[in-house]
């Protein structure tokens, strides 16, 4: 191989390494952005059974009746797969959660 072939091969390798480094950096940025948005967004629908206790813990965090709130919130979450965002109100975002009533006609879900 001549000098020009070696130089061309070296140039090719440098370009390849630069491309790989850039693509890894872009993937890292996308991952960080998705993690940051997941931290700031409250997922309230499509919950799995494993996610219900955490969502209800947040929902009931400001009530003075924690035990009954957690009990009924988790019961509703397991059935509806949804917990409204926030610690109060916003029930319109989860129709099943909002429309489930007690025998007396009051709201079943906190």
PDB file of N, CA and C in Angstrom:
ATOM      1  N   UNK A   1       0.829  -1.177   0.000  1.00  0.00           N
ATOM      2  CA  UNK A   1       0.000   0.000   0.000  1.00  0.00           C
ATOM      3  C   UNK A   1       0.878   1.246   0.000  1.00  0.00           C
ATOM      4  N   UNK A   2       0.426   2.230  -0.714  1.00  0.00           N
ATOM      5  CA  UNK A   2       1.182   3.469  -0.791  1.00  0.00           C
ATOM      6  C   UNK A   2       0.774   4.428   0.316  1.00  0.00           C
ATOM      7  N   UNK A   3       1.483   5.546   0.356  1.00  0.00           N
ATOM      8  CA  UNK A   3       1.196   6.547   1.384  1.00  0.00           C
ATOM      9  C   UNK A   3      -0.199   7.131   1.234  1.00  0.00           C
ATOM     10  N   UNK A   4      -0.624   7.333   0.015  1.00  0.00           N
ATOM     11  CA  UNK A   4      -1.956   7.915  -0.205  1.00  0.00           C
ATOM     12  C   UNK A   4      -3.057   6.953   0.233  1.00  0.00           C
ATOM     13  N   UNK A   5      -2.832   5.653   0.052  1.00  0.00           N
ATOM     14  CA  UNK A   5      -3.818   4.661   0.491  1.00  0.00           C
ATOM     15  C   UNK A   5      -3.900   4.633   2.011  1.00  0.00           C
ATOM     16  N   UNK A   6      -2.750   4.712   2.689  1.00  0.00           N
ATOM     17  CA  UNK A   6      -2.731   4.742   4.156  1.00  0.00           C
ATOM     18  C   UNK A   6      -3.414   6.001   4.689  1.00  0.00           C
ATOM     19  N   UNK A   7      -3.141   7.115   4.022  1.00  0.00           N
ATOM     20  CA  UNK A   7      -3.748   8.375   4.437  1.00  0.00           C
ATOM     21  C   UNK A   7      -5.262   8.327   4.235  1.00  0.00           C
ATOM     22  N   UNK A   8      -5.698   7.752   3.140  1.00  0.00           N
ATOM     23  CA  UNK A   8      -7.122   7.620   2.863  1.00  0.00           C
ATOM     24  C   UNK A   8      -7.801   6.707   3.885  1.00  0.00           C
ATOM     25  N   UNK A   9      -7.139   5.612   4.223  1.00  0.00           N
ATOM     26  CA  UNK A   9      -7.667   4.689   5.220  1.00  0.00           C
ATOM     27  C   UNK A   9      -7.760   5.368   6.585  1.00  0.00           C
ATOM     28  N   UNK A  10      -6.744   6.129   6.945  1.00  0.00           N
ATOM     29  CA  UNK A  10      -6.742   6.849   8.215  1.00  0.00           C
ATOM     30  C   UNK A  10      -7.861   7.885   8.247  1.00  0.00           C
ATOM     31  N   UNK A  11      -8.045   8.606   7.160  1.00  0.00           N
ATOM     32  CA  UNK A  11      -9.114   9.587   7.067  1.00  0.00           C
ATOM     33  C   UNK A  11     -10.479   8.916   7.200  1.00  0.00           C
ATOM     34  N   UNK A  12     -10.638   7.781   6.547  1.00  0.00           N
ATOM     35  CA  UNK A  12     -11.891   7.031   6.645  1.00  0.00           C
ATOM     36  C   UNK A  12     -12.159   6.608   8.088  1.00  0.00           C
ATOM     37  N   UNK A  13     -11.154   6.085   8.769  1.00  0.00           N
ATOM     38  CA  UNK A  13     -11.319   5.646  10.160  1.00  0.00           C
ATOM     39  C   UNK A  13     -11.669   6.813  11.083  1.00  0.00           C
ATOM     40  N   UNK A  14     -11.028   7.957  10.886  1.00  0.00           N
ATOM     41  CA  UNK A  14     -11.329   9.133  11.697  1.00  0.00           C
ATOM     42  C   UNK A  14     -12.774   9.595  11.484  1.00  0.00           C
ATOM     43  N   UNK A  15     -13.225   9.587  10.239  1.00  0.00           N
ATOM     44  CA  UNK A  15     -14.616   9.958   9.942  1.00  0.00           C
ATOM     45  C   UNK A  15     -15.584   8.982  10.600  1.00  0.00           C
ATOM     46  N   UNK A  16     -15.256   7.701  10.549  1.00  0.00           N
ATOM     47  CA  UNK A  16     -16.112   6.675  11.143  1.00  0.00           C
ATOM     48  C   UNK A  16     -16.202   6.855  12.658  1.00  0.00           C
ATOM     49  N   UNK A  17     -15.073   7.088  13.306  1.00  0.00           N
ATOM     50  CA  UNK A  17     -15.057   7.300  14.757  1.00  0.00           C
ATOM     51  C   UNK A  17     -15.857   8.551  15.123  1.00  0.00           C
ATOM     52  N   UNK A  18     -15.719   9.606  14.356  1.00  0.00           N
ATOM     53  CA  UNK A  18     -16.465  10.831  14.618  1.00  0.00           C
ATOM     54  C   UNK A  18     -17.970  10.599  14.468  1.00  0.00           C
ATOM     55  N   UNK A  19     -18.364   9.818  13.450  1.00  0.00           N
ATOM     56  CA  UNK A  19     -19.780   9.504  13.250  1.00  0.00           C
ATOM     57  C   UNK A  19     -20.345   8.720  14.425  1.00  0.00           C
ATOM     58  N   UNK A  20     -19.617   7.712  14.883  1.00  0.00           N
ATOM     59  CA  UNK A  20     -20.068   6.885  16.000  1.00  0.00           C
ATOM     60  C   UNK A  20     -20.192   7.732  17.263  1.00  0.00           C
ATOM     61  N   UNK A  21     -19.210   8.570  17.538  1.00  0.00           N
ATOM     62  CA  UNK A  21     -19.241   9.418  18.736  1.00  0.00           C
ATOM     63  C   UNK A  21     -20.429  10.370  18.688  1.00  0.00           C
ATOM     64  N   UNK A  22     -20.708  10.941  17.518  1.00  0.00           N
ATOM     65  CA  UNK A  22     -21.841  11.855  17.374  1.00  0.00           C
ATOM     66  C   UNK A  22     -23.161  11.134  17.584  1.00  0.00           C
ATOM     67  N   UNK A  23     -23.309   9.947  17.022  1.00  0.00           N
ATOM     68  CA  UNK A  23     -24.568   9.221  17.170  1.00  0.00           C
ATOM     69  C   UNK A  23     -24.784   8.801  18.623  1.00  0.00           C
ATOM     70  N   UNK A  24     -23.728   8.412  19.343  1.00  0.00           N
ATOM     71  CA  UNK A  24     -23.865   8.062  20.752  1.00  0.00           C
ATOM     72  C   UNK A  24     -24.284   9.279  21.558  1.00  0.00           C
ATOM     73  N   UNK A  25     -23.726  10.433  21.225  1.00  0.00           N
ATOM     74  CA  UNK A  25     -24.079  11.666  21.926  1.00  0.00           C
ATOM     75  C   UNK A  25     -25.556  12.009  21.705  1.00  0.00           C
ATOM     76  N   UNK A  26     -26.042  11.855  20.481  1.00  0.00           N
ATOM     77  CA  UNK A  26     -27.446  12.123  20.184  1.00  0.00           C
ATOM     78  C   UNK A  26     -28.362  11.167  20.931  1.00  0.00           C
ATOM     79  N   UNK A  27     -27.994   9.896  20.998  1.00  0.00           N
ATOM     80  CA  UNK A  27     -28.801   8.916  21.725  1.00  0.00           C
ATOM     81  C   UNK A  27     -28.837   9.272  23.199  1.00  0.00           C
ATOM     82  N   UNK A  28     -27.697   9.681  23.776  1.00  0.00           N
ATOM     83  CA  UNK A  28     -27.653  10.084  25.182  1.00  0.00           C
ATOM     84  C   UNK A  28     -28.546  11.292  25.436  1.00  0.00           C
ATOM     85  N   UNK A  29     -28.522  12.268  24.525  1.00  0.00           N
ATOM     86  CA  UNK A  29     -29.370  13.449  24.685  1.00  0.00           C
ATOM     87  C   UNK A  29     -30.852  13.080  24.619  1.00  0.00           C
ATOM     88  N   UNK A  30     -31.218  12.197  23.690  1.00  0.00           N
ATOM     89  CA  UNK A  30     -32.614  11.774  23.580  1.00  0.00           C
ATOM     90  C   UNK A  30     -33.059  11.032  24.835  1.00  0.00           C
ATOM     91  N   UNK A  31     -32.203  10.179  25.378  1.00  0.00           N
ATOM     92  CA  UNK A  31     -32.526   9.436  26.589  1.00  0.00           C
ATOM     93  C   UNK A  31     -32.710  10.384  27.766  1.00  0.00           C
ATOM     94  N   UNK A  32     -31.802  11.350  27.907  1.00  0.00           N
ATOM     95  CA  UNK A  32     -31.919  12.320  28.991  1.00  0.00           C
ATOM     96  C   UNK A  32     -33.203  13.135  28.858  1.00  0.00           C
ATOM     97  N   UNK A  33     -33.559  13.529  27.642  1.00  0.00           N
ATOM     98  CA  UNK A  33     -34.772  14.312  27.425  1.00  0.00           C
ATOM     99  C   UNK A  33     -36.017  13.501  27.775  1.00  0.00           C
ATOM    100  N   UNK A  34     -36.030  12.232  27.396  1.00  0.00           N
ATOM    101  CA  UNK A  34     -37.200  11.419  27.701  1.00  0.00           C
ATOM    102  C   UNK A  34     -37.316  11.154  29.194  1.00  0.00           C
ATOM    103  N   UNK A  35     -36.189  10.968  29.880  1.00  0.00           N
ATOM    104  CA  UNK A  35     -36.224  10.774  31.331  1.00  0.00           C
ATOM    105  C   UNK A  35     -36.679  12.041  32.039  1.00  0.00           C
ATOM    106  N   UNK A  36     -36.217  13.188  31.572  1.00  0.00           N
ATOM    107  CA  UNK A  36     -36.616  14.457  32.185  1.00  0.00           C
ATOM    108  C   UNK A  36     -38.103  14.699  32.000  1.00  0.00           C
ATOM    109  N   UNK A  37     -38.631  14.403  30.818  1.00  0.00           N
ATOM    110  CA  UNK A  37     -40.062  14.613  30.601  1.00  0.00           C
ATOM    111  C   UNK A  37     -40.883  13.619  31.400  1.00  0.00           C
ATOM    112  N   UNK A  38     -40.371  12.413  31.614  1.00  0.00           N
ATOM    113  CA  UNK A  38     -41.092  11.419  32.408  1.00  0.00           C
ATOM    114  C   UNK A  38     -41.158  11.842  33.866  1.00  0.00           C
ATOM    115  N   UNK A  39     -40.128  12.528  34.370  1.00  0.00           N
ATOM    116  CA  UNK A  39     -40.130  12.971  35.760  1.00  0.00           C
ATOM    117  C   UNK A  39     -41.164  14.069  35.979  1.00  0.00           C
ATOM    118  N   UNK A  40     -41.350  14.937  34.986  1.00  0.00           N
ATOM    119  CA  UNK A  40     -42.231  16.080  35.155  1.00  0.00           C
ATOM    120  C   UNK A  40     -43.664  15.799  34.734  1.00  0.00           C
ATOM    121  N   UNK A  41     -43.900  14.726  34.042  1.00  0.00           N
ATOM    122  CA  UNK A  41     -45.247  14.390  33.622  1.00  0.00           C
ATOM    123  C   UNK A  41     -45.844  13.399  34.597  1.00  0.00           C
ATOM    124  N   UNK A  42     -47.063  13.639  34.978  1.00  0.00           N
ATOM    125  CA  UNK A  42     -47.740  12.693  35.850  1.00  0.00           C
ATOM    126  C   UNK A  42     -48.529  11.732  34.975  1.00  0.00           C
ATOM    127  N   UNK A  43     -48.130  10.498  34.994  1.00  0.00           N
ATOM    128  CA  UNK A  43     -48.867   9.493  34.234  1.00  0.00           C
ATOM    129  C   UNK A  43     -50.098   9.133  35.045  1.00  0.00           C
ATOM    130  N   UNK A  44     -51.268   9.314  34.482  1.00  0.00           N
ATOM    131  CA  UNK A  44     -52.473   9.043  35.257  1.00  0.00           C
ATOM    132  C   UNK A  44     -53.379   7.997  34.618  1.00  0.00           C
ATOM    133  N   UNK A  45     -53.126   7.584  33.393  1.00  0.00           N
ATOM    134  CA  UNK A  45     -53.971   6.551  32.792  1.00  0.00           C
ATOM    135  C   UNK A  45     -53.111   5.457  32.205  1.00  0.00           C
ATOM    136  N   UNK A  46     -53.695   4.298  32.036  1.00  0.00           N
ATOM    137  CA  UNK A  46     -52.957   3.163  31.512  1.00  0.00           C
ATOM    138  C   UNK A  46     -52.001   2.589  32.546  1.00  0.00           C
ATOM    139  N   UNK A  47     -52.344   2.739  33.808  1.00  0.00           N
ATOM    140  CA  UNK A  47     -51.473   2.267  34.880  1.00  0.00           C
ATOM    141  C   UNK A  47     -51.535   0.751  35.013  1.00  0.00           C
ATOM    142  N   UNK A  48     -50.415   0.169  35.391  1.00  0.00           N
ATOM    143  CA  UNK A  48     -50.392  -1.262  35.705  1.00  0.00           C
ATOM    144  C   UNK A  48     -50.698  -1.411  37.195  1.00  0.00           C
ATOM    145  N   UNK A  49     -50.981  -2.624  37.615  1.00  0.00           N
ATOM    146  CA  UNK A  49     -51.261  -2.863  39.030  1.00  0.00           C
ATOM    147  C   UNK A  49     -50.089  -2.448  39.906  1.00  0.00           C
ATOM    148  N   UNK A  50     -48.883  -2.587  39.412  1.00  0.00           N
ATOM    149  CA  UNK A  50     -47.697  -2.221  40.184  1.00  0.00           C
ATOM    150  C   UNK A  50     -47.562  -0.707  40.348  1.00  0.00           C
ATOM    151  N   UNK A  51     -48.140   0.074  39.436  1.00  0.00           N
ATOM    152  CA  UNK A  51     -48.042   1.527  39.503  1.00  0.00           C
ATOM    153  C   UNK A  51     -49.129   2.164  40.356  1.00  0.00           C
ATOM    154  N   UNK A  52     -50.183   1.423  40.647  1.00  0.00           N
ATOM    155  CA  UNK A  52     -51.305   1.980  41.406  1.00  0.00           C
ATOM    156  C   UNK A  52     -50.927   2.468  42.802  1.00  0.00           C
ATOM    157  N   UNK A  53     -50.191   1.707  43.604  1.00  0.00           N
ATOM    158  CA  UNK A  53     -49.872   2.208  44.950  1.00  0.00           C
ATOM    159  C   UNK A  53     -49.128   3.543  44.942  1.00  0.00           C
ATOM    160  N   UNK A  54     -48.179   3.719  44.037  1.00  0.00           N
ATOM    161  CA  UNK A  54     -47.438   4.977  43.967  1.00  0.00           C
ATOM    162  C   UNK A  54     -48.314   6.141  43.540  1.00  0.00           C
ATOM    163  N   UNK A  55     -49.170   5.903  42.547  1.00  0.00           N
ATOM    164  CA  UNK A  55     -50.072   6.954  42.073  1.00  0.00           C
ATOM    165  C   UNK A  55     -51.053   7.342  43.175  1.00  0.00           C
ATOM    166  N   UNK A  56     -51.545   6.358  43.918  1.00  0.00           N
ATOM    167  CA  UNK A  56     -52.491   6.642  44.999  1.00  0.00           C
ATOM    168  C   UNK A  56     -51.792   7.296  46.185  1.00  0.00           C
ATOM    169  N   UNK A  57     -50.551   6.934  46.424  1.00  0.00           N
ATOM    170  CA  UNK A  57     -49.789   7.567  47.502  1.00  0.00           C
ATOM    171  C   UNK A  57     -49.697   9.068  47.239  1.00  0.00           C
ATOM    172  N   UNK A  58     -49.447   9.428  45.985  1.00  0.00           N
ATOM    173  CA  UNK A  58     -49.389  10.846  45.627  1.00  0.00           C
ATOM    174  C   UNK A  58     -50.776  11.477  45.703  1.00  0.00           C
ATOM    175  N   UNK A  59     -51.781  10.797  45.179  1.00  0.00           N
ATOM    176  CA  UNK A  59     -53.147  11.326  45.176  1.00  0.00           C
ATOM    177  C   UNK A  59     -53.628  11.615  46.595  1.00  0.00           C
ATOM    178  N   UNK A  60     -53.290  10.758  47.537  1.00  0.00           N
ATOM    179  CA  UNK A  60     -53.774  10.878  48.916  1.00  0.00           C
ATOM    180  C   UNK A  60     -52.785  11.589  49.838  1.00  0.00           C
ATOM    181  N   UNK A  61     -51.739  12.167  49.296  1.00  0.00           N
ATOM    182  CA  UNK A  61     -50.667  12.727  50.123  1.00  0.00           C
ATOM    183  C   UNK A  61     -51.104  13.917  50.976  1.00  0.00           C
ATOM    184  N   UNK A  62     -52.118  14.647  50.582  1.00  0.00           N
ATOM    185  CA  UNK A  62     -52.491  15.848  51.327  1.00  0.00           C
ATOM    186  C   UNK A  62     -53.778  15.696  52.137  1.00  0.00           C
ATOM    187  N   UNK A  63     -54.364  14.516  52.169  1.00  0.00           N
ATOM    188  CA  UNK A  63     -55.582  14.333  52.943  1.00  0.00           C
ATOM    189  C   UNK A  63     -55.242  13.946  54.373  1.00  0.00           C
ATOM    190  N   UNK A  64     -56.144  14.238  55.283  1.00  0.00           N
ATOM    191  CA  UNK A  64     -55.927  13.806  56.658  1.00  0.00           C
ATOM    192  C   UNK A  64     -56.490  12.409  56.892  1.00  0.00           C
ATOM    193  N   UNK A  65     -57.205  11.863  55.895  1.00  0.00           N
ATOM    194  CA  UNK A  65     -57.792  10.520  55.986  1.00  0.00           C
ATOM    195  C   UNK A  65     -57.032   9.578  55.048  1.00  0.00           C
ATOM    196  N   UNK A  66     -55.754   9.395  55.315  1.00  0.00           N
ATOM    197  CA  UNK A  66     -54.879   8.639  54.413  1.00  0.00           C
ATOM    198  C   UNK A  66     -55.299   7.188  54.209  1.00  0.00           C
ATOM    199  N   UNK A  67     -55.614   6.488  55.297  1.00  0.00           N
ATOM    200  CA  UNK A  67     -55.891   5.062  55.188  1.00  0.00           C
ATOM    201  C   UNK A  67     -57.115   4.782  54.299  1.00  0.00           C
ATOM    202  N   UNK A  68     -58.270   5.406  54.541  1.00  0.00           N
ATOM    203  CA  UNK A  68     -59.408   5.147  53.642  1.00  0.00           C
ATOM    204  C   UNK A  68     -59.166   5.673  52.230  1.00  0.00           C
ATOM    205  N   UNK A  69     -58.475   6.794  52.122  1.00  0.00           N
ATOM    206  CA  UNK A  69     -58.182   7.341  50.788  1.00  0.00           C
ATOM    207  C   UNK A  69     -57.345   6.352  49.989  1.00  0.00           C
ATOM    208  N   UNK A  70     -56.280   5.833  50.590  1.00  0.00           N
ATOM    209  CA  UNK A  70     -55.429   4.861  49.899  1.00  0.00           C
ATOM    210  C   UNK A  70     -56.197   3.599  49.542  1.00  0.00           C
ATOM    211  N   UNK A  71     -57.037   3.116  50.466  1.00  0.00           N
ATOM    212  CA  UNK A  71     -57.799   1.893  50.217  1.00  0.00           C
ATOM    213  C   UNK A  71     -58.702   2.055  48.997  1.00  0.00           C
ATOM    214  N   UNK A  72     -59.502   3.113  48.979  1.00  0.00           N
ATOM    215  CA  UNK A  72     -60.445   3.289  47.881  1.00  0.00           C
ATOM    216  C   UNK A  72     -59.753   3.717  46.584  1.00  0.00           C
ATOM    217  N   UNK A  73     -58.711   4.517  46.695  1.00  0.00           N
ATOM    218  CA  UNK A  73     -57.972   4.921  45.498  1.00  0.00           C
ATOM    219  C   UNK A  73     -57.368   3.703  44.817  1.00  0.00           C
ATOM    220  N   UNK A  74     -56.750   2.814  45.590  1.00  0.00           N
ATOM    221  CA  UNK A  74     -56.145   1.629  44.995  1.00  0.00           C
ATOM    222  C   UNK A  74     -57.201   0.697  44.406  1.00  0.00           C
ATOM    223  N   UNK A  75     -58.329   0.559  45.087  1.00  0.00           N
ATOM    224  CA  UNK A  75     -59.429  -0.261  44.556  1.00  0.00           C
ATOM    225  C   UNK A  75     -59.886   0.301  43.206  1.00  0.00           C
ATOM    226  N   UNK A  76     -60.039   1.601  43.139  1.00  0.00           N
ATOM    227  CA  UNK A  76     -60.460   2.250  41.898  1.00  0.00           C
ATOM    228  C   UNK A  76     -59.378   2.132  40.825  1.00  0.00           C
ATOM    229  N   UNK A  77     -58.130   2.293  41.217  1.00  0.00           N
ATOM    230  CA  UNK A  77     -57.022   2.224  40.257  1.00  0.00           C
ATOM    231  C   UNK A  77     -56.905   0.832  39.651  1.00  0.00           C
ATOM    232  N   UNK A  78     -57.024  -0.198  40.482  1.00  0.00           N
ATOM    233  CA  UNK A  78     -56.925  -1.568  39.962  1.00  0.00           C
ATOM    234  C   UNK A  78     -58.053  -1.858  38.969  1.00  0.00           C
ATOM    235  N   UNK A  79     -59.218  -1.275  39.196  1.00  0.00           N
ATOM    236  CA  UNK A  79     -60.353  -1.495  38.301  1.00  0.00           C
ATOM    237  C   UNK A  79     -60.276  -0.603  37.059  1.00  0.00           C
ATOM    238  N   UNK A  80     -60.010   0.672  37.268  1.00  0.00           N
ATOM    239  CA  UNK A  80     -60.060   1.650  36.170  1.00  0.00           C
ATOM    240  C   UNK A  80     -58.725   1.837  35.450  1.00  0.00           C
ATOM    241  N   UNK A  81     -57.621   1.415  36.073  1.00  0.00           N
ATOM    242  CA  UNK A  81     -56.276   1.605  35.506  1.00  0.00           C
ATOM    243  C   UNK A  81     -55.977   3.083  35.293  1.00  0.00           C
ATOM    244  N   UNK A  82     -56.517   3.918  36.184  1.00  0.00           N
ATOM    245  CA  UNK A  82     -56.374   5.360  36.046  1.00  0.00           C
ATOM    246  C   UNK A  82     -56.493   6.015  37.420  1.00  0.00           C
ATOM    247  N   UNK A  83     -55.677   7.035  37.675  1.00  0.00           N
ATOM    248  CA  UNK A  83     -55.786   7.878  38.864  1.00  0.00           C
ATOM    249  C   UNK A  83     -55.643   9.312  38.375  1.00  0.00           C
ATOM    250  N   UNK A  84     -56.585  10.191  38.733  1.00  0.00           N
ATOM    251  CA  UNK A  84     -56.500  11.577  38.259  1.00  0.00           C
ATOM    252  C   UNK A  84     -55.209  12.252  38.704  1.00  0.00           C
ATOM    253  N   UNK A  85     -54.685  13.163  37.892  1.00  0.00           N
ATOM    254  CA  UNK A  85     -53.465  13.876  38.289  1.00  0.00           C
ATOM    255  C   UNK A  85     -53.755  14.833  39.448  1.00  0.00           C
ATOM    256  N   UNK A  86     -52.763  15.085  40.237  1.00  0.00           N
ATOM    257  CA  UNK A  86     -52.916  16.015  41.354  1.00  0.00           C
ATOM    258  C   UNK A  86     -53.408  15.321  42.609  1.00  0.00           C
ATOM    259  N   UNK A  87     -53.561  16.113  43.661  1.00  0.00           N
ATOM    260  CA  UNK A  87     -53.992  15.562  44.940  1.00  0.00           C
ATOM    261  C   UNK A  87     -55.484  15.759  45.184  1.00  0.00           C
ATOM    262  N   UNK A  88     -56.149  16.500  44.300  1.00  0.00           N
ATOM    263  CA  UNK A  88     -57.572  16.771  44.470  1.00  0.00           C
ATOM    264  C   UNK A  88     -58.156  17.150  43.115  1.00  0.00           C
ATOM    265  N   UNK A  89     -59.426  16.821  42.921  1.00  0.00           N
ATOM    266  CA  UNK A  89     -60.165  17.167  41.689  1.00  0.00           C
ATOM    267  C   UNK A  89     -59.583  16.471  40.458  1.00  0.00           C
ATOM    268  N   UNK A  90     -59.723  17.064  39.287  1.00  0.00           N
ATOM    269  CA  UNK A  90     -59.264  16.526  37.996  1.00  0.00           C
ATOM    270  C   UNK A  90     -59.860  15.163  37.658  1.00  0.00           C
ATOM    271  N   UNK A  91     -60.972  14.792  38.270  1.00  0.00           N
ATOM    272  CA  UNK A  91     -61.559  13.465  38.042  1.00  0.00           C
ATOM    273  C   UNK A  91     -62.081  13.292  36.618  1.00  0.00           C
ATOM    274  N   UNK A  92     -62.343  14.383  35.925  1.00  0.00           N
ATOM    275  CA  UNK A  92     -62.847  14.284  34.550  1.00  0.00           C
ATOM    276  C   UNK A  92     -61.827  13.636  33.616  1.00  0.00           C
ATOM    277  N   UNK A  93     -60.575  13.588  34.033  1.00  0.00           N
ATOM    278  CA  UNK A  93     -59.541  12.964  33.203  1.00  0.00           C
ATOM    279  C   UNK A  93     -59.592  11.439  33.276  1.00  0.00           C
ATOM    280  N   UNK A  94     -60.318  10.902  34.237  1.00  0.00           N
ATOM    281  CA  UNK A  94     -60.484   9.449  34.392  1.00  0.00           C
ATOM    282  C   UNK A  94     -61.977   9.144  34.528  1.00  0.00           C
ATOM    283  N   UNK A  95     -62.689   8.956  33.414  1.00  0.00           N
ATOM    284  CA  UNK A  95     -64.145   8.778  33.480  1.00  0.00           C
ATOM    285  C   UNK A  95     -64.589   7.613  34.369  1.00  0.00           C
ATOM    286  N   UNK A  96     -63.936   6.473  34.282  1.00  0.00           N
ATOM    287  CA  UNK A  96     -64.309   5.324  35.108  1.00  0.00           C
ATOM    288  C   UNK A  96     -64.167   5.676  36.580  1.00  0.00           C
ATOM    289  N   UNK A  97     -63.059   6.286  36.934  1.00  0.00           N
ATOM    290  CA  UNK A  97     -62.760   6.698  38.308  1.00  0.00           C
ATOM    291  C   UNK A  97     -63.809   7.704  38.777  1.00  0.00           C
ATOM    292  N   UNK A  98     -64.174   8.610  37.901  1.00  0.00           N
ATOM    293  CA  UNK A  98     -65.117   9.676  38.229  1.00  0.00           C
ATOM    294  C   UNK A  98     -66.551   9.160  38.360  1.00  0.00           C
ATOM    295  N   UNK A  99     -66.939   8.203  37.524  1.00  0.00           N
ATOM    296  CA  UNK A  99     -68.338   7.766  37.469  1.00  0.00           C
ATOM    297  C   UNK A  99     -68.680   6.608  38.401  1.00  0.00           C
ATOM    298  N   UNK A 100     -67.702   6.023  39.076  1.00  0.00           N
ATOM    299  CA  UNK A 100     -67.959   4.916  39.988  1.00  0.00           C
ATOM    300  C   UNK A 100     -68.544   5.492  41.265  1.00  0.00           C
ATOM    301  N   UNK A 101     -69.766   5.104  41.616  1.00  0.00           N
ATOM    302  CA  UNK A 101     -70.484   5.659  42.756  1.00  0.00           C
ATOM    303  C   UNK A 101     -70.745   4.601  43.820  1.00  0.00           C
ATOM    304  N   UNK A 102     -70.970   5.060  45.037  1.00  0.00           N
ATOM    305  CA  UNK A 102     -71.352   4.180  46.134  1.00  0.00           C
ATOM    306  C   UNK A 102     -72.835   3.845  46.001  1.00  0.00           C
ATOM    307  N   UNK A 103     -73.331   2.986  46.869  1.00  0.00           N
ATOM    308  CA  UNK A 103     -74.768   2.639  46.846  1.00  0.00           C
ATOM    309  C   UNK A 103     -75.638   3.862  47.118  1.00  0.00           C
ATOM    310  N   UNK A 104     -75.112   4.794  47.877  1.00  0.00           N
ATOM    311  CA  UNK A 104     -75.861   6.025  48.202  1.00  0.00           C
ATOM    312  C   UNK A 104     -75.738   7.096  47.116  1.00  0.00           C
ATOM    313  N   UNK A 105     -74.919   6.845  46.105  1.00  0.00           N
ATOM    314  CA  UNK A 105     -74.782   7.789  44.999  1.00  0.00           C
ATOM    315  C   UNK A 105     -73.610   8.745  45.122  1.00  0.00           C
ATOM    316  N   UNK A 106     -72.822   8.606  46.182  1.00  0.00           N
ATOM    317  CA  UNK A 106     -71.640   9.463  46.344  1.00  0.00           C
ATOM    318  C   UNK A 106     -70.468   8.914  45.565  1.00  0.00           C
ATOM    319  N   UNK A 107     -69.400   9.680  45.444  1.00  0.00           N
ATOM    320  CA  UNK A 107     -68.231   9.188  44.711  1.00  0.00           C
ATOM    321  C   UNK A 107     -67.512   8.073  45.472  1.00  0.00           C
ATOM    322  N   UNK A 108     -67.187   7.009  44.790  1.00  0.00           N
ATOM    323  CA  UNK A 108     -66.471   5.906  45.417  1.00  0.00           C
ATOM    324  C   UNK A 108     -64.973   6.184  45.469  1.00  0.00           C
ATOM    325  N   UNK A 109     -64.493   6.849  44.448  1.00  0.00           N
ATOM    326  CA  UNK A 109     -63.041   7.072  44.320  1.00  0.00           C
ATOM    327  C   UNK A 109     -62.667   8.475  44.794  1.00  0.00           C
ATOM    328  N   UNK A 110     -61.596   8.565  45.602  1.00  0.00           N
ATOM    329  CA  UNK A 110     -61.188   9.867  46.133  1.00  0.00           C
ATOM    330  C   UNK A 110     -60.504  10.758  45.097  1.00  0.00           C
TER     331      UNK A 110
END
